[in-house]
Amino acid sequence: MNTYKGCHTSDRNNSHQNSIGNMKSVLVIAAILGTAYCRPQDFQQNLQQAFRLASPIYITRYIFDQNPFQNYFYSYEQSDGQQKEERGEFRQGQTPDEVINAVQGSYSYVGPDGQNYNVKYTADENGFQPEGEHIPPSAGVKPKLGISSAALASLSG
């Protein structure tokens, strides 16, 4: 009588486990190669650009003046060509308790495209209103609420 010892079964299990192990190894190697292939090829150059120090920018001119009535004027200019100037004053609003801080100013800077940009602005009870050739007209539209600022203040509590 022949008995079946199961030798063939264990050989089959070992070969099946070996194939799974080989497939896992192939997948790991493929993942490593894929990651290495996808990395930025100019990594060293990108790293140098990311950590490149910009040249320092200095304030070359600065003026600040404030009078006892809290009106003020300031102006500055930087070594990179950026400039700003602003004048502010407090004025009486529509009611005796209402005081409005009205500001007029301008600033200029050199954009990333190398062009010089100039902006003039007003900020008062009508909001911030910038003007510049590069600013779309809708950015400076004045709100038309028809409600006094005192009435708005009473609504907000």
C-alpha positions as a printed Julia matrix, in Angstrom:
157×3 Matrix{Float64}:
   0.0     0.0     0.0
   1.36    3.38   -0.99
   0.91    6.23    1.41
   0.95    9.83    0.35
   3.45   11.77    2.42
   2.64   15.24    1.11
   6.16   16.02   -0.05
   4.84   17.52   -3.22
   2.5    19.78   -1.25
   5.29   21.28    0.86
   7.43   21.77   -2.26
   4.53   23.58   -3.88
   4.05   25.8    -0.78
   7.75   26.65   -0.68
   7.81   27.55   -4.35
   4.63   29.64   -3.92
   6.19   31.49   -0.96
   9.38   32.04   -2.96
   7.38   33.55   -5.84
   5.55   35.9    -3.46
   8.89   36.91   -1.92
  10.35   37.5    -5.39
   7.31   39.61   -6.4
   7.64   41.72   -3.26
  11.33   42.27   -3.98
  10.55   43.29   -7.56
   7.87   45.74   -6.35
  10.23   47.29   -3.78
  12.98   47.69   -6.38
  10.49   49.19   -8.87
   9.28   51.67   -6.24
  12.85   52.73   -5.42
  13.75   53.15   -9.1
  10.53   55.07   -9.75
  11.22   57.44   -6.88
  14.8    58.0    -8.02
  13.63   58.63  -11.59
  10.97   61.16  -10.49
  13.21   63.29   -8.29
  14.13   66.74   -9.68
  17.14   66.32  -11.92
  18.58   69.75  -11.08
  18.22   69.24   -7.34
  21.55   70.88   -6.45
  20.74   74.01   -8.48
  17.24   74.28   -6.95
  18.7    73.88   -3.47
  21.22   76.66   -4.09
  18.48   78.99   -5.4
  16.25   78.27   -2.41
  18.96   79.17    0.09
  20.54   82.03   -1.85
  20.66   85.09    0.34
  19.14   88.22   -1.11
  21.18   91.37   -0.96
  20.13   93.54    1.97
  17.72   96.42    1.34
  18.36   99.66    3.18
  16.14  102.63    3.95
  17.84  105.54    2.21
  15.38  108.28    3.24
  12.84  108.51    6.06
  10.65  111.41    7.2
   7.99  111.4     9.91
   6.12  114.41   11.2
   3.14  114.52   13.56
   1.51  117.65   14.91
  -0.43  118.1    18.18
  -3.73  117.58   16.35
  -2.61  114.03   15.46
  -2.29  114.84   11.76
   0.77  113.12   10.33
   3.01  112.77    7.31
   5.59  110.12    6.61
   7.7   109.14    3.68
  10.47  106.66    3.01
  12.57  105.36    0.17
  14.52  102.1     0.0
  17.7   101.13   -1.81
  15.71   98.8    -4.1
  13.65  101.74   -5.42
  10.51  101.15   -3.38
   8.91  104.37   -2.1
   5.95  105.27    0.09
   4.39  108.53    1.18
   1.3   109.02    3.34
  -0.57  111.93    4.9
  -3.33  111.45    7.45
  -5.7   113.75    9.24
  -8.65  113.51   11.57
 -11.81  115.31   10.47
 -15.24  115.82   11.88
 -17.86  113.33   10.72
 -21.58  113.83   10.28
 -22.21  113.91   14.03
 -20.25  115.64   16.81
 -19.1   112.27   18.18
 -17.88  110.99   14.82
 -14.22  111.46   13.9
 -12.92  110.24   10.55
  -9.32  109.3     9.89
  -8.71  110.38    6.29
  -5.54  109.15    4.61
  -4.0   109.96    1.23
  -0.83  108.42   -0.05
   1.13  106.71   -2.75
   3.67  103.97   -3.13
   5.79  102.56   -5.92
   7.78   99.39   -6.38
   9.54   97.35   -9.05
   7.55   94.21   -9.85
   8.93   90.75  -10.65
   8.63   91.63  -14.34
  11.03   94.56  -13.89
   8.37   97.25  -14.4
   7.85  100.15  -12.03
   4.34  100.21  -10.5
   2.81  103.34   -8.97
  -0.29  103.41   -6.8
  -2.12  106.43   -5.37
  -4.76  105.84   -2.73
  -7.31  107.46   -0.48
  -8.77  105.86    2.63
 -11.6   107.55    4.49
 -15.27  107.05    5.34
 -15.75  105.73    1.78
 -13.19  102.94    2.2
  -9.84  102.24    0.56
  -9.68  103.56   -3.01
  -6.5   102.68   -4.95
  -5.64  104.11   -8.37
  -2.97  102.84  -10.72
  -2.53  101.89  -14.37
  -2.21   98.2   -13.45
  -5.22   98.14  -11.09
  -8.57   97.17  -12.62
 -11.26   99.87  -12.29
 -13.49   97.62  -10.18
 -10.87   97.57   -7.39
 -11.53  101.22   -6.63
 -15.33  101.32   -6.83
 -16.77  103.32   -3.97
 -19.53  101.63   -1.99
 -22.92  103.3    -2.27
 -24.58  102.41    0.99
 -26.78  105.45    1.49
 -26.38  104.98    5.25
 -24.36  107.36    7.38
 -21.4   105.96    9.28
 -23.09  107.0    12.55
 -26.13  104.9    11.66
 -23.89  101.95   10.8
 -22.07  102.35   14.12
 -25.35  102.3    16.04
 -26.4    99.1    14.23
 -23.18   97.32   15.14
 -23.76   97.98   18.83
